mmCIF file of C-alpha atoms in Angstrom:
data_model
loop_
_atom_site.group_PDB
_atom_site.id
_atom_site.type_symbol
_atom_site.label_atom_id
_atom_site.label_comp_id
_atom_site.label_asym_id
_atom_site.label_seq_id
_atom_site.Cartn_x
_atom_site.Cartn_y
_atom_site.Cartn_z
ATOM 1 C CA UNK A 931 -0.094 0.288 0.514
ATOM 2 C CA UNK A 932 1.926 3.366 -1.109
ATOM 3 C CA UNK A 933 2.488 6.393 1.918
ATOM 4 C CA UNK A 934 0.894 8.393 2.105
ATOM 5 C CA UNK A 935 4.056 12.253 2.620
ATOM 6 C CA UNK A 936 3.403 13.903 5.648
ATOM 7 C CA UNK A 937 2.452 17.234 4.633
ATOM 8 C CA UNK A 938 -0.195 15.773 3.789
ATOM 9 C CA UNK A 939 -1.294 12.582 6.272
ATOM 10 C CA UNK A 940 -1.298 15.855 8.574
ATOM 11 C CA UNK A 941 -4.088 18.115 5.658
ATOM 12 C CA UNK A 942 -5.860 14.695 6.093
ATOM 13 C CA UNK A 943 -6.558 14.578 10.006
ATOM 14 C CA UNK A 944 -7.180 18.955 9.796
ATOM 15 C CA UNK A 945 -9.264 18.069 7.100
ATOM 16 C CA UNK A 946 -11.105 14.716 9.002
ATOM 17 C CA UNK A 947 -12.307 18.263 11.674
ATOM 18 C CA UNK A 948 -13.731 19.874 9.228
ATOM 19 C CA UNK A 949 -16.977 21.451 8.208
ATOM 20 C CA UNK A 950 -16.463 20.146 5.136
ATOM 21 C CA UNK A 951 -16.105 16.258 6.071
ATOM 22 C CA UNK A 952 -19.535 15.602 7.547
ATOM 23 C CA UNK A 953 -19.894 13.514 10.372
ATOM 24 C CA UNK A 954 -23.471 12.022 11.449
ATOM 25 C CA UNK A 955 -23.794 10.640 14.875
ATOM 26 C CA UNK A 956 -28.167 9.581 16.122
ATOM 27 C CA UNK A 957 -28.473 8.864 19.055
ATOM 28 C CA UNK A 958 -28.153 5.553 20.717
ATOM 29 C CA UNK A 959 -26.914 6.225 24.137
ATOM 30 C CA UNK A 960 -22.816 7.970 24.573
ATOM 31 C CA UNK A 961 -21.956 4.146 26.024
ATOM 32 C CA UNK A 962 -23.286 2.828 23.663
ATOM 33 C CA UNK A 963 -20.520 1.337 20.557
ATOM 34 C CA UNK A 964 -21.421 2.651 17.881
ATOM 35 C CA UNK A 965 -20.953 1.566 13.629
ATOM 36 C CA UNK A 966 -18.021 4.032 11.677
ATOM 37 C CA UNK A 967 -19.204 5.151 7.854
ATOM 38 C CA UNK A 968 -16.726 6.880 6.139
ATOM 39 C CA UNK A 969 -18.636 7.794 3.116
ATOM 40 C CA UNK A 970 -17.950 9.926 -0.426
ATOM 41 C CA UNK A 971 -21.686 11.379 0.348
ATOM 42 C CA UNK A 972 -21.848 15.224 1.889
ATOM 43 C CA UNK A 973 -24.252 17.814 1.856
ATOM 44 C CA UNK A 974 -28.118 16.672 0.797
ATOM 45 C CA UNK A 975 -26.004 12.968 -0.388
ATOM 46 C CA UNK A 976 -25.456 13.036 3.407
ATOM 47 C CA UNK A 977 -28.891 14.380 4.389
ATOM 48 C CA UNK A 978 -29.969 11.278 1.883
ATOM 49 C CA UNK A 979 -27.790 8.903 2.725
ATOM 50 C CA UNK A 980 -28.228 9.380 6.323
ATOM 51 C CA UNK A 981 -31.614 9.353 6.573
ATOM 52 C CA UNK A 982 -31.364 5.954 5.172
ATOM 53 C CA UNK A 983 -29.073 4.653 7.918
ATOM 54 C CA UNK A 984 -31.326 6.074 11.060
ATOM 55 C CA UNK A 985 -33.984 3.765 9.762
ATOM 56 C CA UNK A 986 -31.591 0.511 10.636
ATOM 57 C CA UNK A 987 -31.969 0.245 14.764
ATOM 58 C CA UNK A 988 -27.462 0.513 14.549
ATOM 59 C CA UNK A 989 -26.226 3.427 16.279
ATOM 60 C CA UNK A 990 -23.570 4.986 13.870
ATOM 61 C CA UNK A 991 -21.214 7.668 13.257
ATOM 62 C CA UNK A 992 -20.959 8.599 8.973
ATOM 63 C CA UNK A 993 -17.828 10.700 8.045
ATOM 64 C CA UNK A 994 -18.993 12.421 4.939
ATOM 65 C CA UNK A 995 -15.863 13.642 2.427
ATOM 66 C CA UNK A 996 -14.748 13.420 -1.172
ATOM 67 C CA UNK A 997 -11.574 12.477 -0.554
ATOM 68 C CA UNK A 998 -12.307 8.966 0.353
ATOM 69 C CA UNK A 999 -9.850 7.254 -0.563
ATOM 70 C CA UNK A 1000 -7.195 9.745 -0.071
ATOM 71 C CA UNK A 1001 -8.718 10.070 4.438
ATOM 72 C CA UNK A 1002 -9.147 6.085 4.077
ATOM 73 C CA UNK A 1003 -5.700 5.533 3.521
ATOM 74 C CA UNK A 1004 -4.666 7.928 6.317
ATOM 75 C CA UNK A 1005 -6.670 6.254 9.260
ATOM 76 C CA UNK A 1006 -5.691 2.455 7.813
ATOM 77 C CA UNK A 1007 -1.990 4.119 7.933
ATOM 78 C CA UNK A 1008 -2.983 5.740 11.492
ATOM 79 C CA UNK A 1009 -4.626 1.294 13.230
ATOM 80 C CA UNK A 1010 -8.390 3.410 12.930
ATOM 81 C CA UNK A 1011 -9.728 2.543 9.476
ATOM 82 C CA UNK A 1012 -13.683 2.529 9.578
ATOM 83 C CA UNK A 1013 -15.263 0.123 9.401
ATOM 84 C CA UNK A 1014 -17.232 0.425 6.693
ATOM 85 C CA UNK A 1015 -15.250 1.824 3.995
ATOM 86 C CA UNK A 1016 -17.724 3.486 0.654
ATOM 87 C CA UNK A 1017 -15.131 4.107 -2.968
ATOM 88 C CA UNK A 1018 -15.774 4.993 -6.303
ATOM 89 C CA UNK A 1019 -14.132 1.994 -6.550
ATOM 90 C CA UNK A 1020 -12.954 -1.052 -5.645
ATOM 91 C CA UNK A 1021 -8.966 -0.542 -7.872
ATOM 92 C CA UNK A 1022 -8.267 0.393 -4.264
ATOM 93 C CA UNK A 1023 -10.007 -2.729 -1.918
ATOM 94 C CA UNK A 1024 -7.981 -4.425 -3.898
ATOM 95 C CA UNK A 1025 -5.041 -4.145 -2.600
ATOM 96 C CA UNK A 1026 -6.740 -3.961 1.110
ATOM 97 C CA UNK A 1027 -7.677 -7.047 0.394
ATOM 98 C CA UNK A 1028 -4.523 -8.399 -0.832
ATOM 99 C CA UNK A 1029 -3.490 -7.115 2.797
ATOM 100 C CA UNK A 1030 -6.238 -8.920 4.084
ATOM 101 C CA UNK A 1031 -7.648 -6.321 5.591
ATOM 102 C CA UNK A 1032 -10.986 -6.917 4.207
ATOM 103 C CA UNK A 1033 -14.259 -8.409 5.992
ATOM 104 C CA UNK A 1034 -15.898 -11.466 3.935
ATOM 105 C CA UNK A 1035 -19.125 -9.600 3.607
ATOM 106 C CA UNK A 1036 -20.548 -13.717 2.895
ATOM 107 C CA UNK A 1037 -24.022 -13.818 3.799
ATOM 108 C CA UNK A 1038 -25.280 -10.673 3.831
ATOM 109 C CA UNK A 1039 -26.600 -10.387 0.999
ATOM 110 C CA UNK A 1040 -28.511 -12.144 -1.995
ATOM 111 C CA UNK A 1041 -25.851 -12.942 -4.624
ATOM 112 C CA UNK A 1042 -28.417 -13.656 -6.914
ATOM 113 C CA UNK A 1043 -30.364 -10.275 -6.387
ATOM 114 C CA UNK A 1044 -27.108 -8.677 -8.802
ATOM 115 C CA UNK A 1045 -25.738 -9.117 -12.572
ATOM 116 C CA UNK A 1046 -22.484 -8.613 -13.649
ATOM 117 C CA UNK A 1047 -21.032 -5.740 -13.494
ATOM 118 C CA UNK A 1048 -22.097 -5.002 -9.928
ATOM 119 C CA UNK A 1049 -19.123 -7.953 -8.617
ATOM 120 C CA UNK A 1050 -16.219 -7.165 -10.304
ATOM 121 C CA UNK A 1051 -14.224 -10.462 -9.056
ATOM 122 C CA UNK A 1052 -10.300 -10.719 -8.643
ATOM 123 C CA UNK A 1053 -8.156 -13.985 -9.000
ATOM 124 C CA UNK A 1054 -6.531 -15.448 -6.389
ATOM 125 C CA UNK A 1055 -8.610 -13.234 -3.382
ATOM 126 C CA UNK A 1056 -12.523 -14.568 -1.525
ATOM 127 C CA UNK A 1057 -15.804 -13.922 -3.081
ATOM 128 C CA UNK A 1058 -17.934 -11.555 -1.436
ATOM 129 C CA UNK A 1059 -15.261 -8.681 -0.439
ATOM 130 C CA UNK A 1060 -16.974 -5.329 -1.652
ATOM 131 C CA UNK A 1061 -20.701 -4.386 -2.550
ATOM 132 C CA UNK A 1062 -22.426 -1.900 -4.743
ATOM 133 C CA UNK A 1063 -24.846 0.943 -2.034
ATOM 134 C CA UNK A 1064 -25.311 2.870 -5.025
ATOM 135 C CA UNK A 1065 -24.774 2.975 -8.906
ATOM 136 C CA UNK A 1066 -24.869 5.724 -12.186
ATOM 137 C CA UNK A 1067 -25.394 5.360 -15.361
ATOM 138 C CA UNK A 1068 -22.733 7.935 -17.435
ATOM 139 C CA UNK A 1069 -22.290 6.956 -21.311
ATOM 140 C CA UNK A 1070 -24.930 9.710 -21.562
ATOM 141 C CA UNK A 1071 -25.129 13.905 -22.430
ATOM 142 C CA UNK A 1072 -27.327 16.239 -20.421
ATOM 143 C CA UNK A 1073 -29.192 18.978 -21.914
ATOM 144 C CA UNK A 1074 -31.051 21.935 -21.291
ATOM 145 C CA UNK A 1075 -35.633 20.543 -21.789
ATOM 146 C CA UNK A 1076 -36.493 22.660 -24.665
ATOM 147 C CA UNK A 1077 -33.352 22.794 -26.464
ATOM 148 C CA UNK A 1078 -32.602 19.744 -29.492
ATOM 149 C CA UNK A 1079 -29.444 18.432 -29.382
ATOM 150 C CA UNK A 1080 -27.770 17.801 -32.842
ATOM 151 C CA UNK A 1081 -27.546 14.692 -34.718
ATOM 152 C CA UNK A 1082 -23.998 13.925 -33.947
ATOM 153 C CA UNK A 1083 -20.079 15.001 -32.485
ATOM 154 C CA UNK A 1084 -20.578 18.522 -31.349
ATOM 155 C CA UNK A 1085 -18.350 21.012 -31.386
ATOM 156 C CA UNK A 1086 -15.908 21.720 -27.940
ATOM 157 C CA UNK A 1087 -17.886 25.422 -27.628
ATOM 158 C CA UNK A 1088 -21.126 23.581 -26.807
ATOM 159 C CA UNK A 1089 -19.620 21.070 -23.875
ATOM 160 C CA UNK A 1090 -19.712 22.385 -20.465
ATOM 161 C CA UNK A 1091 -15.792 20.756 -19.380
ATOM 162 C CA UNK A 1092 -14.268 21.571 -16.073
ATOM 163 C CA UNK A 1093 -11.643 18.579 -14.467
ATOM 164 C CA UNK A 1094 -11.409 20.145 -10.171
ATOM 165 C CA UNK A 1095 -12.319 18.305 -8.222
ATOM 166 C CA UNK A 1096 -12.029 17.564 -4.507
ATOM 167 C CA UNK A 1097 -10.657 14.466 -4.810
ATOM 168 C CA UNK A 1098 -8.859 13.179 -7.704
ATOM 169 C CA UNK A 1099 -9.019 16.218 -10.317
ATOM 170 C CA UNK A 1100 -8.677 14.614 -13.668
ATOM 171 C CA UNK A 1101 -11.948 11.996 -13.909
ATOM 172 C CA UNK A 1102 -14.546 13.576 -15.548
ATOM 173 C CA UNK A 1103 -11.979 13.836 -18.377
ATOM 174 C CA UNK A 1104 -10.333 9.797 -18.044
ATOM 175 C CA UNK A 1105 -14.335 9.678 -18.074
ATOM 176 C CA UNK A 1106 -14.482 10.782 -22.094
ATOM 177 C CA UNK A 1107 -11.589 8.556 -23.075
ATOM 178 C CA UNK A 1108 -13.034 5.861 -21.627
ATOM 179 C CA UNK A 1109 -16.912 6.422 -23.236
ATOM 180 C CA UNK A 1110 -15.063 7.207 -26.588
ATOM 181 C CA UNK A 1111 -13.175 3.429 -26.064
ATOM 182 C CA UNK A 1112 -16.288 1.996 -25.237
ATOM 183 C CA UNK A 1113 -18.079 2.925 -28.049
ATOM 184 C CA UNK A 1114 -14.868 2.887 -30.751
ATOM 185 C CA UNK A 1115 -14.178 -0.543 -29.614
ATOM 186 C CA UNK A 1116 -17.043 -2.501 -27.708
ATOM 187 C CA UNK A 1117 -16.414 -3.991 -23.677
ATOM 188 C CA UNK A 1118 -14.543 -7.182 -24.746
ATOM 189 C CA UNK A 1119 -11.257 -4.742 -24.992
ATOM 190 C CA UNK A 1120 -12.742 -2.355 -23.046
ATOM 191 C CA UNK A 1121 -12.547 -4.938 -20.807
ATOM 192 C CA UNK A 1122 -9.573 -6.226 -21.613
ATOM 193 C CA UNK A 1123 -7.500 -2.514 -21.446
ATOM 194 C CA UNK A 1124 -9.566 -1.674 -18.160
ATOM 195 C CA UNK A 1125 -8.016 -5.072 -16.504
ATOM 196 C CA UNK A 1126 -4.262 -4.715 -17.869
ATOM 197 C CA UNK A 1127 -4.766 -6.917 -20.952
ATOM 198 C CA UNK A 1128 -4.165 -4.568 -23.912
ATOM 199 C CA UNK A 1129 -2.068 -1.880 -23.547
ATOM 200 C CA UNK A 1130 -2.327 1.860 -22.997
ATOM 201 C CA UNK A 1131 -0.437 2.212 -26.739
ATOM 202 C CA UNK A 1132 -2.769 -0.812 -28.290
ATOM 203 C CA UNK A 1133 -4.386 1.054 -30.822
ATOM 204 C CA UNK A 1134 -7.780 2.150 -30.034
ATOM 205 C CA UNK A 1135 -6.960 3.360 -26.679
ATOM 206 C CA UNK A 1136 -4.817 5.459 -28.570
ATOM 207 C CA UNK A 1137 -7.956 6.434 -30.792
ATOM 208 C CA UNK A 1138 -9.585 7.004 -28.472
ATOM 209 C CA UNK A 1139 -6.765 9.220 -27.138
ATOM 210 C CA UNK A 1140 -6.043 11.258 -30.135
ATOM 211 C CA UNK A 1141 -9.451 11.766 -31.386
ATOM 212 C CA UNK A 1142 -10.765 13.355 -26.893
ATOM 213 C CA UNK A 1143 -7.176 15.602 -27.464
ATOM 214 C CA UNK A 1144 -8.877 16.451 -31.084
ATOM 215 C CA UNK A 1145 -11.664 18.479 -28.954
ATOM 216 C CA UNK A 1146 -9.572 20.211 -27.222
ATOM 217 C CA UNK A 1147 -7.221 21.113 -29.800
ATOM 218 C CA UNK A 1148 -10.004 22.837 -30.375
ATOM 219 C CA UNK A 1149 -10.240 26.009 -28.002
ATOM 220 C CA UNK A 1150 -7.863 28.089 -26.802
ATOM 221 C CA UNK A 1151 -5.377 28.230 -24.413
ATOM 222 C CA UNK A 1152 -7.429 30.082 -22.671
ATOM 223 C CA UNK A 1153 -10.513 27.521 -22.903
ATOM 224 C CA UNK A 1154 -8.047 24.798 -21.853
ATOM 225 C CA UNK A 1155 -6.892 26.758 -18.770
ATOM 226 C CA UNK A 1156 -10.344 27.822 -17.604
ATOM 227 C CA UNK A 1157 -11.438 23.800 -18.311
ATOM 228 C CA UNK A 1158 -8.165 22.715 -16.054
ATOM 229 C CA UNK A 1159 -9.009 24.973 -12.538
ATOM 230 C CA UNK A 1160 -12.483 24.985 -13.272
ATOM 231 C CA UNK A 1161 -14.425 22.611 -11.221
ATOM 232 C CA UNK A 1162 -17.028 20.397 -12.075
ATOM 233 C CA UNK A 1163 -19.760 20.544 -9.902
ATOM 234 C CA UNK A 1164 -19.957 24.939 -10.978
ATOM 235 C CA UNK A 1165 -19.629 27.385 -9.490
ATOM 236 C CA UNK A 1166 -20.338 26.949 -4.898
ATOM 237 C CA UNK A 1167 -23.787 27.174 -4.955
ATOM 238 C CA UNK A 1168 -25.132 26.977 -8.339
ATOM 239 C CA UNK A 1169 -26.628 25.187 -10.558
ATOM 240 C CA UNK A 1170 -24.263 22.705 -11.842
ATOM 241 C CA UNK A 1171 -21.769 23.326 -15.347
ATOM 242 C CA UNK A 1172 -25.181 23.140 -17.633
ATOM 243 C CA UNK A 1173 -26.811 26.062 -16.572
ATOM 244 C CA UNK A 1174 -24.178 27.614 -15.491
ATOM 245 C CA UNK A 1175 -22.381 30.859 -16.661
ATOM 246 C CA UNK A 1176 -20.140 29.124 -19.820
ATOM 247 C CA UNK A 1177 -22.964 29.401 -22.450
ATOM 248 C CA UNK A 1178 -22.641 25.979 -22.433
ATOM 249 C CA UNK A 1179 -25.682 23.473 -23.334
ATOM 250 C CA UNK A 1180 -23.893 19.803 -23.252
ATOM 251 C CA UNK A 1181 -22.402 17.532 -21.187
ATOM 252 C CA UNK A 1182 -21.169 14.611 -20.601
ATOM 253 C CA UNK A 1183 -21.028 13.396 -17.338
ATOM 254 C CA UNK A 1184 -22.634 11.194 -14.677
ATOM 255 C CA UNK A 1185 -26.623 9.998 -13.534
ATOM 256 C CA UNK A 1186 -26.022 12.031 -10.123
ATOM 257 C CA UNK A 1187 -25.291 15.382 -12.743
ATOM 258 C CA UNK A 1188 -28.924 16.132 -11.688
ATOM 259 C CA UNK A 1189 -28.081 16.411 -7.903
ATOM 260 C CA UNK A 1190 -25.366 18.615 -9.007
ATOM 261 C CA UNK A 1191 -27.878 21.097 -11.402
ATOM 262 C CA UNK A 1192 -30.338 21.482 -7.500
ATOM 263 C CA UNK A 1193 -33.704 22.623 -8.844
ATOM 264 C CA UNK A 1194 -33.102 23.092 -12.201
ATOM 265 C CA UNK A 1195 -32.917 19.128 -12.211
ATOM 266 C CA UNK A 1196 -36.304 18.558 -13.829
ATOM 267 C CA UNK A 1197 -35.417 21.237 -16.053
ATOM 268 C CA UNK A 1198 -32.520 18.429 -17.679
ATOM 269 C CA UNK A 1199 -32.518 15.471 -20.077
ATOM 270 C CA UNK A 1200 -30.415 13.164 -20.866
ATOM 271 C CA UNK A 1201 -29.239 10.825 -24.733
ATOM 272 C CA UNK A 1202 -27.142 8.155 -24.907
ATOM 273 C CA UNK A 1203 -23.555 9.650 -25.420
ATOM 274 C CA UNK A 1204 -22.920 7.767 -28.483
ATOM 275 C CA UNK A 1205 -23.913 9.854 -31.152
ATOM 276 C CA UNK A 1206 -22.308 12.727 -29.855
ATOM 277 C CA UNK A 1207 -18.546 11.690 -28.960
ATOM 278 C CA UNK A 1208 -16.426 13.083 -31.358
ATOM 279 C CA UNK A 1209 -15.220 10.725 -33.851
ATOM 280 C CA UNK A 1210 -18.265 10.147 -34.682
ATOM 281 C CA UNK A 1211 -21.943 9.474 -34.381
ATOM 282 C CA UNK A 1212 -20.884 5.921 -33.057
ATOM 283 C CA UNK A 1213 -23.872 3.300 -32.752
ATOM 284 C CA UNK A 1214 -23.938 2.226 -28.699
ATOM 285 C CA UNK A 1215 -21.983 -0.194 -27.735
ATOM 286 C CA UNK A 1216 -22.184 -0.806 -24.364
ATOM 287 C CA UNK A 1217 -22.943 1.721 -21.833
ATOM 288 C CA UNK A 1218 -20.825 1.839 -18.802
ATOM 289 C CA UNK A 1219 -21.181 3.113 -15.292
ATOM 290 C CA UNK A 1220 -19.892 3.544 -12.075
ATOM 291 C CA UNK A 1221 -20.106 2.458 -7.922
ATOM 292 C CA UNK A 1222 -20.294 3.266 -5.461
ATOM 293 C CA UNK A 1223 -18.491 -0.218 -3.209
ATOM 294 C CA UNK A 1224 -18.925 -1.214 0.459
ATOM 295 C CA UNK A 1225 -16.304 -2.948 2.140
ATOM 296 C CA UNK A 1226 -15.596 -4.589 5.573
ATOM 297 C CA UNK A 1227 -13.170 -3.509 7.129
ATOM 298 C CA UNK A 1228 -14.184 -3.477 11.499
ATOM 299 C CA UNK A 1229 -15.043 -7.902 12.981
ATOM 300 C CA UNK A 1230 -17.843 -6.363 15.188
ATOM 301 C CA UNK A 1231 -21.026 -8.338 14.969
ATOM 302 C CA UNK A 1232 -23.066 -4.144 14.723
ATOM 303 C CA UNK A 1233 -20.738 -3.782 11.460
ATOM 304 C CA UNK A 1234 -22.007 -6.254 9.979
ATOM 305 C CA UNK A 1235 -25.020 -6.233 10.799
ATOM 306 C CA UNK A 1236 -25.638 -2.519 9.925
ATOM 307 C CA UNK A 1237 -24.054 -3.759 6.374
ATOM 308 C CA UNK A 1238 -26.439 -6.546 6.027
ATOM 309 C CA UNK A 1239 -29.759 -4.427 6.564
ATOM 310 C CA UNK A 1240 -28.612 -1.354 4.139
ATOM 311 C CA UNK A 1241 -27.675 -3.576 1.149
ATOM 312 C CA UNK A 1242 -31.314 -5.472 1.773
ATOM 313 C CA UNK A 1243 -34.834 -4.539 -0.567
ATOM 314 C CA UNK A 1244 -36.350 -2.191 1.400
ATOM 315 C CA UNK A 1245 -32.971 0.429 2.860
ATOM 316 C CA UNK A 1246 -32.347 -0.213 -0.998
ATOM 317 C CA UNK A 1247 -35.792 1.243 -2.109
ATOM 318 C CA UNK A 1248 -36.048 4.183 1.019
ATOM 319 C CA UNK A 1249 -33.001 5.345 -0.947
ATOM 320 C CA UNK A 1250 -33.241 4.936 -4.336
ATOM 321 C CA UNK A 1251 -37.237 6.613 -3.983
ATOM 322 C CA UNK A 1252 -36.132 9.156 -1.118
ATOM 323 C CA UNK A 1253 -32.808 9.859 -2.088
ATOM 324 C CA UNK A 1254 -33.300 9.772 -6.144
ATOM 325 C CA UNK A 1255 -30.651 7.336 -6.732
ATOM 326 C CA UNK A 1256 -30.408 3.606 -9.082
ATOM 327 C CA UNK A 1257 -29.618 0.292 -6.772
ATOM 328 C CA UNK A 1258 -27.903 -2.436 -9.226
ATOM 329 C CA UNK A 1259 -30.356 -5.218 -7.156
ATOM 330 C CA UNK A 1260 -32.748 -6.150 -9.287
ATOM 331 C CA UNK A 1261 -35.580 -7.328 -7.024
ATOM 332 C CA UNK A 1262 -35.867 -2.620 -6.240
ATOM 333 C CA UNK A 1263 -37.641 -1.303 -8.480
ATOM 334 C CA UNK A 1264 -36.927 1.530 -10.367
ATOM 335 C CA UNK A 1265 -36.868 4.556 -9.785
ATOM 336 C CA UNK A 1266 -40.074 7.126 -11.347
ATOM 337 C CA UNK A 1267 -40.321 9.753 -12.899
ATOM 338 C CA UNK A 1268 -38.985 10.611 -17.105
ATOM 339 C CA UNK A 1269 -35.809 10.331 -15.966
ATOM 340 C CA UNK A 1270 -35.290 8.174 -13.880
ATOM 341 C CA UNK A 1271 -37.097 5.530 -16.699
ATOM 342 C CA UNK A 1272 -34.808 6.246 -18.526
ATOM 343 C CA UNK A 1273 -31.674 6.310 -16.439
ATOM 344 C CA UNK A 1274 -33.273 2.233 -15.444
ATOM 345 C CA UNK A 1275 -34.315 1.359 -18.901
ATOM 346 C CA UNK A 1276 -30.671 1.490 -20.084
ATOM 347 C CA UNK A 1277 -29.389 -0.075 -16.353
ATOM 348 C CA UNK A 1278 -31.389 -3.131 -16.335
ATOM 349 C CA UNK A 1279 -31.588 -3.592 -20.145
ATOM 350 C CA UNK A 1280 -30.608 -7.817 -21.271
ATOM 351 C CA UNK A 1281 -29.421 -5.867 -24.802
ATOM 352 C CA UNK A 1282 -27.048 -3.826 -23.741
ATOM 353 C CA UNK A 1283 -24.340 -4.527 -22.292
ATOM 354 C CA UNK A 1284 -22.643 -2.744 -19.191
ATOM 355 C CA UNK A 1285 -18.863 -2.094 -17.815
ATOM 356 C CA UNK A 1286 -17.624 -0.935 -15.139
ATOM 357 C CA UNK A 1287 -15.673 2.586 -15.328
ATOM 358 C CA UNK A 1288 -12.123 2.063 -16.399
ATOM 359 C CA UNK A 1289 -10.090 3.847 -13.733
ATOM 360 C CA UNK A 1290 -12.254 2.841 -10.798
ATOM 361 C CA UNK A 1291 -11.027 -1.060 -11.766
ATOM 362 C CA UNK A 1292 -7.188 -0.041 -12.058
ATOM 363 C CA UNK A 1293 -5.133 0.110 -9.214
ATOM 364 C CA UNK A 1294 -4.572 3.533 -7.117
ATOM 365 C CA UNK A 1295 -0.980 4.289 -9.129
ATOM 366 C CA UNK A 1296 -2.347 2.958 -12.530
ATOM 367 C CA UNK A 1297 -5.181 4.887 -12.223
ATOM 368 C CA UNK A 1298 -2.921 8.414 -11.095
ATOM 369 C CA UNK A 1299 -1.151 8.762 -14.339
ATOM 370 C CA UNK A 1300 -4.461 7.949 -15.781
ATOM 371 C CA UNK A 1301 -5.330 11.070 -14.453
ATOM 372 C CA UNK A 1302 -2.765 12.968 -14.943
ATOM 373 C CA UNK A 1303 -2.137 11.945 -18.632
ATOM 374 C CA UNK A 1304 -5.371 13.687 -18.299
ATOM 375 C CA UNK A 1305 -4.596 16.703 -17.725
ATOM 376 C CA UNK A 1306 -1.577 17.347 -19.291
ATOM 377 C CA UNK A 1307 -3.606 16.664 -22.884
ATOM 378 C CA UNK A 1308 -6.207 19.608 -21.898
ATOM 379 C CA UNK A 1309 -3.686 21.330 -21.381
ATOM 380 C CA UNK A 1310 -1.302 20.761 -24.588
ATOM 381 C CA UNK A 1311 -3.762 18.826 -26.662
ATOM 382 C CA UNK A 1312 -1.464 19.560 -29.585
ATOM 383 C CA UNK A 1313 1.217 17.190 -28.472
ATOM 384 C CA UNK A 1314 1.803 13.294 -29.181
ATOM 385 C CA UNK A 1315 -0.665 11.292 -27.129
ATOM 386 C CA UNK A 1316 1.620 8.328 -27.298
ATOM 387 C CA UNK A 1317 4.764 9.390 -24.913
ATOM 388 C CA UNK A 1318 1.954 9.979 -21.737
ATOM 389 C CA UNK A 1319 0.002 6.508 -22.788
ATOM 390 C CA UNK A 1320 3.871 4.866 -22.372
ATOM 391 C CA UNK A 1321 4.511 6.857 -19.844
ATOM 392 C CA UNK A 1322 0.720 5.246 -17.669
ATOM 393 C CA UNK A 1323 2.637 1.850 -19.407
ATOM 394 C CA UNK A 1324 5.489 2.360 -17.538
ATOM 395 C CA UNK A 1325 2.892 2.786 -14.017
ATOM 396 C CA UNK A 1326 0.874 -0.019 -14.945
ATOM 397 C CA UNK A 1327 4.577 -2.691 -15.611
ATOM 398 C CA UNK A 1328 5.519 -1.565 -12.562
ATOM 399 C CA UNK A 1329 2.575 -2.745 -10.222
ATOM 400 C CA UNK A 1330 3.614 -6.721 -8.569
ATOM 401 C CA UNK A 1331 2.919 -9.114 -10.634
ATOM 402 C CA UNK A 1332 1.139 -10.883 -7.875
ATOM 403 C CA UNK A 1333 -1.544 -8.008 -7.474
ATOM 404 C CA UNK A 1334 -4.532 -9.583 -8.624
ATOM 405 C CA UNK A 1335 -6.893 -8.833 -11.576
ATOM 406 C CA UNK A 1336 -10.416 -8.058 -11.627
ATOM 407 C CA UNK A 1337 -12.580 -10.033 -13.560
ATOM 408 C CA UNK A 1338 -16.536 -9.832 -14.882
ATOM 409 C CA UNK A 1339 -16.075 -5.701 -15.445
ATOM 410 C CA UNK A 1340 -18.343 -5.852 -17.383
ATOM 411 C CA UNK A 1341 -21.738 -8.073 -18.149
ATOM 412 C CA UNK A 1342 -26.150 -8.245 -19.186
ATOM 413 C CA UNK A 1343 -27.327 -7.198 -16.273
ATOM 414 C CA UNK A 1344 -29.410 -9.393 -14.987
#
């Protein structure tokens, strides 16, 4: 497991006590032990999540932060991990599992209620080490209702773009490259690339990267600077990028974007991304999806019981109904509402494969190199992409040969 520099550890220690790192601790008495939970949801999403937790009957303390990966690493290194950690992907969870830090979830949920790609496995490790609590659709483009998106690829000026994030800047650009590769090459090659079997310098990867760089090259230096420094959530207390002041009309963003749009979310609609991506229009070969996976670090019975109740059909249905989220649990009835129903249909359409976000299944070091190369491409889209891809491949080659590789990252929903 990689080490954090001391200044960053200090910064993260301060982060744990900052108001931006929400701490929710409902009743149960001062002497009654509480299950500790680390998760990615803050503000409104934290309130919705803790509403679900409140109904499970087990005292808990919830810590919400956008920097879940960094905070968890600091807490593990300090010898005080949470009982339950929720991460946006399984790449790092594989590393924790390899260090024998995760407790098996056997018997805590019904595996038959989940199909691929929601329960990826790592060769050489035990099964049932993580379970998705919330999922999102990513191969979509948002637009404002009443406006008609173009029938084919859109120019750079139409796109809402920003790479900034509290946790890992650059990931919005990785979504573009992943979706391009998925629609250009299909799910088989995509899965091989995501799990390290297909080289970063392979023709299909190079083509996707060059396609995205070509779109960025349409902009001025000032536009590229704005994309690099801008926050993907838009202005603070605003309505996301789509309803911000930038004048853009299309946003390649996951189904969670409606939360960013706030009270204007009902004025947004989406189409499949394939027809609008540069280099197209493409046919829809698969849908990229993401998930927030829960893993059990604590050995206590209370933590096991809470996670079991949280993954139950009842709790998942409540969260979907009241929080507007989507569940990977096939027993949960899809949400109602026109836009939600469209997302639900794509998440359950057995004709179209689903593929997990590639960067979320990569080892942490490879993922970080991916994000760095994204930012460099935004800054200098006219420069050759091959040297950057070779740099990522070097990082991938440096991963231990014994590092378990994930399987089942693409599949058709059941």
